[in-house]
Coordinates of C-alpha atoms in Angstrom, one line a residue:
M224 CA 155.9 82.0 28.7
R225 CA 158.2 81.5 26.3
T226 CA 162.4 81.3 27.8
R227 CA 165.1 83.5 26.7
S228 CA 169.4 81.7 25.6
L229 CA 171.8 81.8 27.6
L230 CA 173.6 83.7 26.1
T231 CA 171.3 86.6 26.3
S232 CA 170.7 86.0 29.8
F233 CA 174.3 86.1 30.4
L234 CA 174.4 90.0 29.6
M235 CA 174.0 92.1 32.3
A236 CA 174.7 96.4 32.2
L237 CA 176.6 97.2 35.2
T238 CA 174.7 99.0 38.5
L239 CA 175.7 100.9 41.0
S240 CA 174.5 101.8 44.7
I241 CA 174.9 104.6 46.3
S242 CA 173.6 106.2 48.9
L243 CA 172.3 110.0 47.8
P244 CA 171.6 113.4 49.7
L245 CA 167.8 113.4 51.1
Q246 CA 167.6 117.0 49.9
S247 CA 167.9 117.5 46.3
S248 CA 166.7 120.4 44.0
E249 CA 163.3 118.6 43.1
P250 CA 160.7 120.3 40.8
R251 CA 158.4 117.5 41.9
Q252 CA 157.8 116.5 45.4
A253 CA 156.4 113.2 46.8
L254 CA 152.8 113.7 48.1
F255 CA 151.1 110.6 49.8
G256 CA 147.5 109.2 49.7
D257 CA 144.6 107.3 49.9
L258 CA 141.9 107.4 47.2
H259 CA 140.2 104.1 48.2
L260 CA 138.3 104.2 51.2
H261 CA 134.8 103.7 52.9
T262 CA 133.1 104.7 56.0
S263 CA 129.8 104.2 57.5
W264 CA 127.9 106.2 54.5
S265 CA 128.9 102.5 52.4
F266 CA 125.9 99.7 52.8
D267 CA 129.3 97.3 54.1
S268 CA 130.8 99.6 56.0
Y269 CA 127.8 100.4 58.5
I270 CA 126.5 97.1 58.6
F271 CA 129.8 95.7 59.8
G272 CA 130.4 98.0 62.4
S273 CA 131.9 101.2 61.4
D274 CA 130.1 104.5 63.0
N275 CA 132.9 106.6 61.1
D276 CA 131.3 109.3 58.4
P277 CA 133.0 111.0 56.0
R278 CA 134.2 113.4 58.2
D279 CA 136.2 111.7 60.8
A280 CA 138.0 110.2 58.0
Y281 CA 139.0 113.0 57.0
D282 CA 139.9 114.3 60.9
F283 CA 141.5 110.9 60.4
A284 CA 143.5 111.2 57.3
Q285 CA 145.0 114.8 58.6
G286 CA 146.5 113.3 61.7
K287 CA 143.4 113.1 64.4
T288 CA 142.4 110.2 66.5
V289 CA 138.6 107.8 65.7
T290 CA 137.8 104.7 67.5
I291 CA 137.1 102.3 65.1
A292 CA 133.8 99.8 65.8
G293 CA 132.3 102.3 68.3
D294 CA 134.8 100.5 70.6
Q295 CA 136.3 103.3 73.2
N296 CA 139.5 100.9 73.6
L297 CA 140.0 101.2 69.4
K298 CA 141.7 103.8 68.8
H299 CA 143.7 104.6 65.7
K300 CA 146.0 106.9 64.8
L301 CA 148.3 108.1 62.0
K302 CA 152.3 107.8 62.7
V303 CA 152.1 110.5 60.0
P304 CA 148.8 112.6 58.4
L305 CA 147.9 112.0 54.4
D306 CA 149.0 114.9 51.8
F307 CA 145.7 114.4 50.2
A308 CA 141.9 112.2 50.5
A309 CA 139.8 110.9 48.7
I310 CA 136.2 108.7 50.4
T311 CA 134.6 106.8 47.8
D312 CA 131.6 105.0 49.2
H313 CA 129.6 102.6 46.9
A314 CA 127.2 105.0 44.9
E315 CA 124.7 101.4 44.5
S316 CA 124.1 102.3 48.9
F317 CA 123.6 106.3 48.6
G318 CA 120.2 105.4 48.6
Y319 CA 119.7 103.3 50.9
T320 CA 122.3 105.2 53.2
D321 CA 120.3 108.2 52.6
R322 CA 116.7 106.4 53.3
C323 CA 117.7 104.5 56.5
L324 CA 120.5 106.8 58.6
I325 CA 120.0 109.7 57.6
N326 CA 116.6 110.5 56.5
E327 CA 114.0 110.3 58.7
Q328 CA 111.4 111.3 57.2
S329 CA 112.0 108.9 54.4
P330 CA 108.6 106.9 54.0
Y331 CA 110.9 103.9 54.0
F332 CA 112.8 104.6 57.5
T333 CA 110.5 102.2 59.0
S334 CA 110.9 99.5 56.6
K335 CA 112.4 96.4 57.6
G336 CA 114.4 96.4 55.6
C337 CA 115.8 99.9 56.9
E338 CA 115.6 98.3 60.0
R339 CA 117.7 95.6 58.8
F340 CA 120.3 97.9 58.1
R341 CA 120.1 99.9 60.9
S342 CA 120.5 96.5 63.4
R343 CA 123.5 95.6 61.5
D344 CA 122.2 92.3 60.3
L345 CA 125.2 90.8 58.6
S346 CA 123.3 88.3 57.0
F347 CA 121.6 91.0 55.3
Y348 CA 124.8 92.6 53.8
F349 CA 125.6 88.7 52.1
E350 CA 121.6 89.4 50.8
G351 CA 122.3 93.0 49.0
F352 CA 125.6 92.0 48.4
K353 CA 124.2 88.6 45.8
S354 CA 121.6 91.2 44.9
V355 CA 123.9 93.6 43.0
A356 CA 125.8 90.3 41.3
E357 CA 122.4 89.5 39.3
N358 CA 122.1 90.4 35.6
P359 CA 120.7 93.2 35.7
P360 CA 121.8 93.7 39.0
R361 CA 118.1 94.6 41.6
H362 CA 117.9 96.6 44.3
I363 CA 116.6 95.3 47.8
D364 CA 113.0 95.6 47.2
S365 CA 112.2 96.8 51.3
I366 CA 114.1 100.2 50.7
C367 CA 114.5 100.8 47.2
D368 CA 111.3 99.5 45.6
D369 CA 111.3 101.9 42.6
N370 CA 115.2 102.4 41.0
K371 CA 114.4 106.3 40.0
S372 CA 112.6 107.4 42.9
C373 CA 115.9 105.7 44.2
R374 CA 118.3 107.5 42.1
E375 CA 116.9 110.8 43.1
S376 CA 117.6 110.1 47.5
A377 CA 121.1 109.1 46.1
K378 CA 121.6 112.5 44.7
T379 CA 120.8 114.1 48.2
L380 CA 123.8 111.8 49.9
W381 CA 126.1 112.6 46.4
Q382 CA 125.7 116.2 46.7
Q383 CA 126.8 115.8 50.7
T384 CA 129.5 113.5 49.8
Q385 CA 131.0 116.6 47.9
D386 CA 130.0 119.5 50.0
I387 CA 132.1 117.4 53.0
A388 CA 135.2 117.1 50.7
N389 CA 134.7 120.6 49.6
E390 CA 134.5 122.1 53.4
Y391 CA 138.4 119.6 54.2
N392 CA 139.6 120.8 51.0
Q393 CA 142.7 123.3 52.1
P394 CA 145.3 123.9 49.1
G395 CA 148.3 124.1 50.1
K396 CA 148.0 121.6 53.1
F397 CA 145.5 118.9 52.6
T398 CA 144.1 117.8 49.5
T399 CA 140.0 115.8 49.0
F400 CA 138.9 114.7 45.9
K401 CA 135.4 114.4 44.9
A402 CA 135.0 110.8 44.3
Y403 CA 133.2 107.5 44.4
E404 CA 132.7 103.6 43.4
Y405 CA 131.6 102.2 41.3
S406 CA 131.1 98.4 42.2
G407 CA 129.8 96.0 39.4
N408 CA 129.9 92.5 41.6
L409 CA 130.4 89.4 39.9
T410 CA 128.8 85.8 41.4
R411 CA 130.6 84.2 44.0
G412 CA 131.8 86.8 45.7
G413 CA 133.5 88.6 42.0
M414 CA 134.2 92.5 41.9
L415 CA 133.8 94.5 38.6
H416 CA 134.7 97.4 40.8
R417 CA 136.1 101.3 39.8
N418 CA 137.1 104.5 42.2
V419 CA 135.6 107.3 39.8
I420 CA 137.7 110.3 41.1
F421 CA 137.4 113.8 39.8
A422 CA 139.9 116.7 39.4
G423 CA 137.0 120.0 40.9
D424 CA 133.9 121.0 41.0
K425 CA 132.6 120.5 38.1
V426 CA 130.9 116.6 38.5
P427 CA 128.1 115.4 36.7
S428 CA 124.6 115.5 39.5
E429 CA 124.4 112.1 39.8
A430 CA 127.2 109.0 40.6
M431 CA 125.8 107.2 38.6
S432 CA 125.8 103.2 40.2
A433 CA 126.2 99.4 38.4
F434 CA 122.1 99.5 38.8
D435 CA 122.0 102.2 36.1
L436 CA 125.4 101.0 34.5
Y437 CA 125.3 97.1 34.1
T438 CA 129.7 97.0 33.1
A439 CA 132.8 99.4 32.5
R440 CA 131.7 99.9 28.9
E441 CA 128.6 101.9 30.0
L442 CA 130.3 103.5 32.8
W443 CA 133.0 105.1 30.5
Q444 CA 130.3 105.9 27.9
W445 CA 128.0 107.5 30.5
L446 CA 131.4 109.7 32.4
E447 CA 132.5 110.8 28.4
E448 CA 129.0 112.3 27.9
S449 CA 128.7 113.6 31.4
C450 CA 131.5 114.3 32.5
T451 CA 132.5 117.2 30.1
D452 CA 134.0 121.3 29.4
D453 CA 135.5 121.9 33.0
C454 CA 134.6 118.7 34.7
D455 CA 137.9 115.9 34.3
V456 CA 137.6 112.3 35.4
I457 CA 139.5 108.7 35.8
T458 CA 138.9 105.7 36.6
I459 CA 141.0 102.8 38.6
P460 CA 140.3 99.1 38.8
H461 CA 140.6 97.5 41.6
N462 CA 140.8 94.1 43.3
S463 CA 141.3 92.4 39.6
N464 CA 142.8 89.1 41.5
I465 CA 139.0 89.2 42.3
S466 CA 137.9 89.9 39.2
W467 CA 137.9 85.9 38.3
G468 CA 140.0 87.4 35.7
H469 CA 138.0 89.9 34.3
T470 CA 139.5 93.1 34.8
F471 CA 142.1 92.3 31.8
A472 CA 140.4 90.2 29.7
L473 CA 139.9 91.1 26.1
Q474 CA 136.3 90.9 26.3
N475 CA 133.5 93.2 28.8
S476 CA 132.1 91.4 31.5
D477 CA 129.1 90.3 29.6
G478 CA 131.2 87.9 27.3
S479 CA 131.1 90.6 24.5
K480 CA 134.5 92.0 22.6
W481 CA 135.6 95.6 22.9
T482 CA 135.0 97.6 20.7
P483 CA 138.0 100.0 19.5
E484 CA 135.4 102.8 21.1
D485 CA 135.4 100.9 24.1
Y486 CA 139.6 100.8 23.7
R487 CA 139.7 104.3 23.3
R488 CA 137.9 105.7 26.5
R489 CA 139.8 102.5 28.2
E490 CA 142.7 104.7 26.9
K491 CA 141.4 108.0 28.0
L492 CA 139.9 107.6 31.7
D493 CA 141.1 104.0 32.9
R494 CA 144.7 105.7 33.8
L495 CA 145.7 104.1 36.9
A496 CA 145.8 100.4 38.2
E497 CA 145.3 99.5 42.3
I498 CA 148.5 97.1 42.3
H499 CA 147.8 96.4 46.4
Q500 CA 145.0 97.2 48.9
A501 CA 143.7 95.4 52.0
K502 CA 142.8 92.5 49.8
G503 CA 145.2 91.1 48.3
N504 CA 148.0 92.7 45.5
S505 CA 147.5 92.1 42.2
E506 CA 150.8 93.3 40.7
C507 CA 151.8 89.2 39.6
Y508 CA 151.8 85.3 40.2
Q509 CA 154.2 83.2 40.4
G510 CA 153.7 80.5 37.6
I511 CA 150.7 82.5 35.9
G512 CA 153.1 83.8 32.9
T513 CA 155.9 85.1 35.2
A514 CA 158.7 83.3 37.1
D515 CA 159.1 86.2 39.5
E516 CA 160.0 84.9 42.8
F517 CA 159.0 88.1 44.9
C518 CA 155.4 87.7 43.0
N519 CA 153.8 85.7 45.4
F520 CA 153.0 88.7 47.8
E521 CA 150.4 88.7 50.2
L522 CA 148.2 86.8 48.1
F523 CA 144.1 86.5 48.9
L524 CA 142.9 83.4 46.6
K525 CA 144.5 80.0 44.8
E526 CA 145.9 80.0 41.5
C527 CA 142.5 78.1 39.3
E528 CA 142.2 74.6 38.8
E529 CA 141.8 72.9 35.5
G530 CA 137.8 73.9 34.5
Q531 CA 137.7 76.2 37.7
T532 CA 136.9 80.2 37.0
T533 CA 135.3 82.0 39.8
R534 CA 137.6 82.2 43.4
C535 CA 140.4 81.8 42.0
M536 CA 143.0 83.8 39.9
N537 CA 144.0 83.6 36.3
E538 CA 146.4 85.2 33.8
N539 CA 144.0 88.2 33.4
S540 CA 143.8 89.0 37.2
F541 CA 147.6 91.1 37.0
V542 CA 148.6 94.2 35.9
R543 CA 151.8 92.8 34.8
N544 CA 150.2 91.0 32.8
A545 CA 148.2 93.8 31.4
L546 CA 150.9 95.6 30.9
K547 CA 152.1 92.8 28.2
T548 CA 148.4 92.4 27.3
G549 CA 148.8 96.2 26.3
L550 CA 151.9 95.7 24.2
K551 CA 150.3 93.2 21.7
L552 CA 147.1 95.7 21.9
D553 CA 148.6 98.5 21.2
S554 CA 150.4 96.7 17.7
E555 CA 146.9 95.8 16.3
L556 CA 145.4 98.7 17.2
G557 CA 148.1 101.7 17.3
F558 CA 147.5 102.4 20.5
N559 CA 147.9 101.2 23.8
P560 CA 145.0 100.9 26.3
Y561 CA 146.5 98.4 28.4
S562 CA 148.8 101.9 30.2
Y563 CA 147.9 101.6 33.2
G564 CA 150.4 103.7 35.8
I565 CA 150.0 102.1 38.9
I566 CA 148.8 103.5 43.0
G567 CA 147.9 102.0 46.2
S568 CA 145.3 102.6 48.4
T569 CA 143.8 101.1 51.5
D570 CA 140.0 100.3 50.8
S571 CA 139.5 100.5 54.9
H572 CA 135.6 100.1 55.7
N573 CA 136.8 101.9 58.9
G574 CA 136.6 104.8 57.6
N575 CA 140.2 105.6 58.3
P576 CA 142.4 106.5 55.1
G577 CA 145.7 105.5 55.1
G578 CA 145.3 103.3 58.4
T579 CA 147.9 101.3 57.4
Q580 CA 150.4 100.2 59.8
E581 CA 151.1 96.6 60.5
D582 CA 151.9 97.3 64.7
E583 CA 148.6 98.9 65.0
Y584 CA 146.4 97.1 62.6
P585 CA 142.5 97.4 63.5
G586 CA 141.0 94.9 60.6
H587 CA 139.4 95.4 57.4
H588 CA 136.1 95.7 58.0
A589 CA 135.7 96.8 61.4
G590 CA 133.4 95.2 64.1
V591 CA 133.4 92.4 62.3
E592 CA 137.4 92.3 62.9
S593 CA 137.9 94.6 66.4
T594 CA 140.0 92.0 68.4
I595 CA 142.3 89.8 67.8
K596 CA 140.6 86.8 67.9
K597 CA 138.7 88.0 65.5
R598 CA 141.6 89.0 63.3
L599 CA 143.5 85.9 63.7
T600 CA 140.8 83.5 63.2
G601 CA 137.8 85.0 62.2
G602 CA 135.9 85.7 59.2
H603 CA 133.2 84.3 56.7
R604 CA 135.5 82.4 53.8
V605 CA 138.3 80.4 57.0
K606 CA 137.0 77.2 55.4
E607 CA 138.1 78.0 52.1
G608 CA 141.5 79.0 53.6
R609 CA 141.1 82.6 53.6
G610 CA 139.6 84.5 56.6
S611 CA 140.3 87.6 58.2
V612 CA 144.0 86.9 58.8
T613 CA 144.6 86.8 55.1
Y614 CA 143.7 90.6 54.4
N615 CA 146.2 93.6 54.8
P616 CA 146.4 97.0 56.0
G617 CA 146.2 98.3 52.1
G618 CA 148.2 100.2 50.2
L619 CA 149.1 104.0 49.7
A620 CA 149.0 106.2 46.2
G621 CA 151.9 108.5 45.5
V622 CA 152.3 111.2 43.1
W623 CA 155.3 113.6 42.6
A624 CA 153.4 116.5 41.9
E625 CA 154.8 120.4 42.4
E626 CA 152.3 121.0 45.2
N627 CA 149.6 120.2 47.5
T628 CA 146.1 120.8 45.4
R629 CA 144.1 119.2 43.7
E630 CA 145.0 120.7 40.1
S631 CA 148.7 119.2 40.7
I632 CA 148.1 116.2 42.4
F633 CA 145.4 115.2 39.6
A634 CA 147.0 115.8 36.5
A635 CA 150.2 113.9 38.4
L636 CA 147.5 111.3 38.3
K637 CA 146.8 111.5 34.7
R638 CA 149.9 112.1 33.2
K639 CA 150.4 108.4 35.6
E640 CA 154.1 110.2 37.6
T641 CA 152.7 108.1 40.4
F642 CA 153.8 104.9 42.8
G643 CA 151.9 102.3 44.8
T644 CA 153.3 101.0 48.0
S645 CA 151.9 98.5 50.5
G646 CA 151.5 100.9 52.8
N647 CA 154.5 102.2 54.1
R648 CA 156.1 105.0 52.0
I649 CA 159.0 104.5 50.3
R650 CA 159.7 107.1 47.6
V651 CA 160.2 105.8 44.4
R652 CA 160.9 107.6 41.1
M653 CA 162.7 106.5 37.0
F654 CA 162.9 108.5 34.2
A655 CA 164.6 106.8 31.1
G656 CA 166.3 108.7 28.3
W657 CA 168.5 107.9 25.5
D658 CA 171.7 110.0 26.4
F659 CA 171.6 109.5 30.4
A660 CA 175.6 109.8 32.4
S661 CA 176.4 106.2 33.3
D662 CA 176.7 108.6 37.0
L663 CA 174.0 111.1 36.7
H664 CA 172.4 109.6 39.7
Q665 CA 175.7 110.4 41.9
S666 CA 174.7 114.1 40.8
N667 CA 173.0 116.4 43.1
D668 CA 170.5 117.8 40.2
W669 CA 169.7 114.3 38.7
D670 CA 165.9 114.3 39.5
T671 CA 166.2 118.3 37.3
T672 CA 168.6 116.7 34.7
S673 CA 166.4 114.0 34.5
Y674 CA 163.0 116.2 33.4
K675 CA 164.8 117.5 30.9
T676 CA 166.9 115.2 28.7
G677 CA 164.1 112.1 29.5
V678 CA 160.6 111.5 30.4
P679 CA 159.5 110.3 34.0
M680 CA 157.4 107.3 34.9
G681 CA 154.0 107.1 33.1
S682 CA 155.4 109.0 29.9
V683 CA 156.2 106.7 26.5
L684 CA 159.8 107.3 24.9
T685 CA 160.1 107.3 21.5
L686 CA 162.8 105.6 19.6
T687 CA 164.1 108.1 16.7
N688 CA 166.9 105.6 15.5
D689 CA 168.0 102.0 15.1
Q690 CA 170.8 102.8 17.1
Q691 CA 169.6 104.0 20.3
V692 CA 169.6 101.8 23.8
P693 CA 167.1 103.5 26.8
S694 CA 168.7 104.4 29.7
L695 CA 166.9 104.3 33.2
L696 CA 168.0 106.3 36.0
V697 CA 166.0 104.4 38.6
W698 CA 166.2 105.8 42.7
A699 CA 164.4 105.0 45.7
G700 CA 164.2 106.0 49.2
R701 CA 162.9 104.4 52.6
D702 CA 160.2 105.3 54.4
A703 CA 161.4 106.7 58.1
N704 CA 159.3 104.9 60.2
G705 CA 160.2 101.8 58.0
A706 CA 163.0 99.1 57.6
P707 CA 166.0 99.9 55.6
L708 CA 166.1 98.8 51.5
E709 CA 167.4 95.7 50.4
R710 CA 166.7 95.7 46.9
L711 CA 165.5 98.1 43.8
Q712 CA 164.4 96.2 40.6
I713 CA 163.5 97.5 37.3
I714 CA 160.8 94.8 35.8
K715 CA 160.9 94.7 31.6
G716 CA 157.8 93.4 29.3
W717 CA 158.3 93.2 25.6
I718 CA 157.4 91.4 22.5
D719 CA 159.8 88.9 20.7
E720 CA 160.3 88.3 17.2
N721 CA 157.4 86.0 17.4
G722 CA 155.2 88.2 18.7
D723 CA 155.3 86.2 22.0
T724 CA 155.3 89.2 25.3
Q725 CA 158.0 88.4 28.0
E726 CA 158.8 89.4 30.9
L727 CA 162.1 89.6 33.1
T728 CA 162.8 90.7 36.3
Y729 CA 166.0 92.6 37.2
D730 CA 168.1 94.0 40.4
V731 CA 170.1 96.8 39.8
A732 CA 170.7 97.8 43.2
C733 CA 171.6 96.5 45.3
S734 CA 172.5 97.3 49.7
D735 CA 175.2 97.0 51.7
G736 CA 177.1 97.5 48.9
L737 CA 176.6 94.2 46.9
S738 CA 176.2 93.9 43.7
P739 CA 174.2 92.3 41.6
D740 CA 175.0 88.4 39.8
T741 CA 175.6 89.0 36.0
S742 CA 173.8 85.7 34.8
A743 CA 170.5 85.5 38.0
H744 CA 170.0 89.5 37.5
R745 CA 169.9 88.9 41.4
C746 CA 171.1 90.7 44.4
P747 CA 172.6 88.4 47.0
S748 CA 170.5 88.5 50.5
N749 CA 172.2 90.7 53.0
N750 CA 170.7 88.7 55.8
A751 CA 168.9 90.8 57.5
P752 CA 167.7 89.6 60.9
I753 CA 164.6 89.9 62.2
D754 CA 163.1 88.6 65.1
T755 CA 159.9 87.5 65.2
N756 CA 158.9 87.9 68.8
T757 CA 160.0 91.0 69.5
C758 CA 159.7 92.4 65.8
V759 CA 162.9 94.7 66.2
I760 CA 164.5 95.8 63.2
D761 CA 168.4 95.5 62.3
E762 CA 169.0 99.4 61.7
S763 CA 172.1 98.7 60.7
T764 CA 171.6 96.4 57.7
G765 CA 170.2 97.6 54.1
D766 CA 170.1 101.3 52.8
A767 CA 168.5 104.3 53.6
Q768 CA 168.6 105.3 49.6
L769 CA 169.0 103.2 46.5
S770 CA 170.2 104.3 42.6
A771 CA 171.2 103.6 39.8
V772 CA 171.5 104.3 35.8
W773 CA 171.1 101.4 34.0
K774 CA 171.1 100.9 30.2
D775 CA 168.8 97.9 28.7
P776 CA 171.2 95.3 28.0
D777 CA 169.0 93.4 25.7
F778 CA 167.0 96.0 23.9
H779 CA 166.3 95.6 20.5
P780 CA 164.7 98.4 18.1
Q781 CA 162.4 96.6 16.6
Q782 CA 161.1 95.0 20.4
K783 CA 157.9 97.7 22.2
A784 CA 158.4 97.2 25.8
F785 CA 157.4 98.4 29.1
Y786 CA 159.8 99.0 32.4
Y787 CA 159.2 99.7 36.2
A788 CA 160.7 99.7 39.1
R789 CA 160.4 98.0 42.2
V790 CA 162.2 98.5 45.5
L791 CA 161.9 96.2 48.6
E792 CA 162.3 96.7 52.0
N793 CA 164.1 94.3 54.3
P794 CA 161.6 91.8 56.0
T795 CA 159.4 93.4 59.2
C796 CA 156.8 91.6 61.2
R797 CA 153.4 90.7 59.4
W798 CA 150.4 92.4 61.2
S799 CA 149.1 88.2 62.5
T800 CA 152.9 88.2 63.7
Y801 CA 152.1 91.6 66.1
D802 CA 148.4 90.4 67.1
M803 CA 150.1 87.0 67.7
N804 CA 152.9 88.3 69.9
A805 CA 150.2 90.5 72.0
S806 CA 148.6 87.6 72.7
N807 CA 151.7 85.3 74.2
R808 CA 151.3 83.0 71.1
N809 CA 148.5 81.8 73.0
I810 CA 145.7 83.1 69.5
Q811 CA 147.3 81.3 66.5
P812 CA 146.7 82.0 62.5
A813 CA 143.2 79.5 61.9
N814 CA 145.6 79.8 58.5
P815 CA 149.2 79.7 57.4
V816 CA 150.5 83.1 56.6
P817 CA 153.7 84.3 57.0
E818 CA 155.1 86.0 60.2
T819 CA 157.6 88.0 57.7
V820 CA 156.5 90.5 55.2
Q821 CA 159.2 92.4 52.7
E822 CA 157.2 95.5 51.9
R823 CA 157.7 97.1 49.3
A824 CA 156.6 99.6 46.8
W825 CA 156.0 100.1 42.8
G826 CA 156.5 102.7 40.3
S827 CA 154.5 103.7 36.9
P828 CA 156.1 102.2 33.8
I829 CA 157.8 103.4 31.1
W830 CA 156.8 102.8 27.5
V831 CA 159.7 102.6 25.0
K832 CA 158.2 102.2 21.9

């Protein structure tokens, strides 16, 4: 990455941190949900030991208690119910679940493959994962020896998934979406997965899987052809951190270049990216396109060594780098196919959407991680430096919507007025305009005014003359059940005069009356204490809310740029520390992990062009 001149870097706009009233005249409210959740209807979830089906999952999302991995001593319950949820079971296993678990009249029910499935033979899962990663993907013959007939079985489960979503949808109270996961696998455990979320009742008759649509190109084309008239849909890539760099590459996973039509479909359908989930964070990595010291958060893999292409992270694995790539593509194509909004979700395989509490983490893979010892020392890749201890409880999706309905929430998802969290319920929002008053964030109607005179997250701010400099109003409110906030940041990405992409992170509001350093653009630490033996936090350090009106001191009207907000809590105990404490420190992690985390939230970008 090119470095900037010291003179330019010393310039910094004045920012202001202030506590605002918790109540304001919000035209839109923050709603929290989970758009990535597996139940026992997913091949892997069932084999891992989950007995929770979609109804159990929707019950859990609304505050009811569920049992994890069939263990009556392992109960899980949300502290605060979710506002919305989508069950995204793997479409690749819909036919398997119907033939082996639900339809006892199926001629395949007594097959050897179904027997291994029902017996939860873990080796059977790895065989199935590898077969999907073949080129082309291959079914397990003893269950699906004929793809056409297996697709008919899959239709049955897809219809039941839809029926249950409608059964639990309660406009104004709790929203569900018809959805599934498209799970294209890569060799050596890589993933090119996308969650497919439909707006309403009108959906295709099939949930087409990687057995029929081999790459994202085919998926987008099929959706465009099949989801028509009153049907509307978005796709959400996730786990780009373990996609071996394919998710945000400039070519398809089969090696062919994206065409302009591919990019158009991507812009239309790939509206959001899942920045955080149980299998790690996908925002950025220090040393790969960034020097941001806050990037190395809940990492799942290591950086690629020379010549290494799998089981490692590279430049095209991260959302921030994708956003920078999008600026260059915009210059070439006239539109930006990588203009992603941001969400988080869990990817839990326990049937417990939104179960992101660090202090009550039951694991990610049901019975495989249902005890402290299994979570801290287990996992099939412990020798590689990973294992179960490198997982985290996952994230949440946040939207700013007028009401808790499918129509309102889906509209927010589609326009990208969204944010993602690392599992807490921090609220964050940002607006951009050309003439925000420097004290607008102190007004009781700052949000209403910002909608009238600016644009919200997920939007494009259009430059109309060379004298304009964008102003950004950014705000964050803490999770009442989490820790106070420590700092509020704005991340900027742009194309410089040489056509190279650049980025810079600015701290714009600090807790405890502190101010950002004008040269380093960083808040000093508030030194919030945390006792990792008790995990008690200090409520007297940190702020309930942080806000600022910030004007980019380094803006050039010729630049294409994006900005997004990131807010960090004070440090708190990681789930593994709670587990260690519960074992009186007799059980230690198999691989080194930090004892604390700084929970955070990310807002969707605003683009200036």
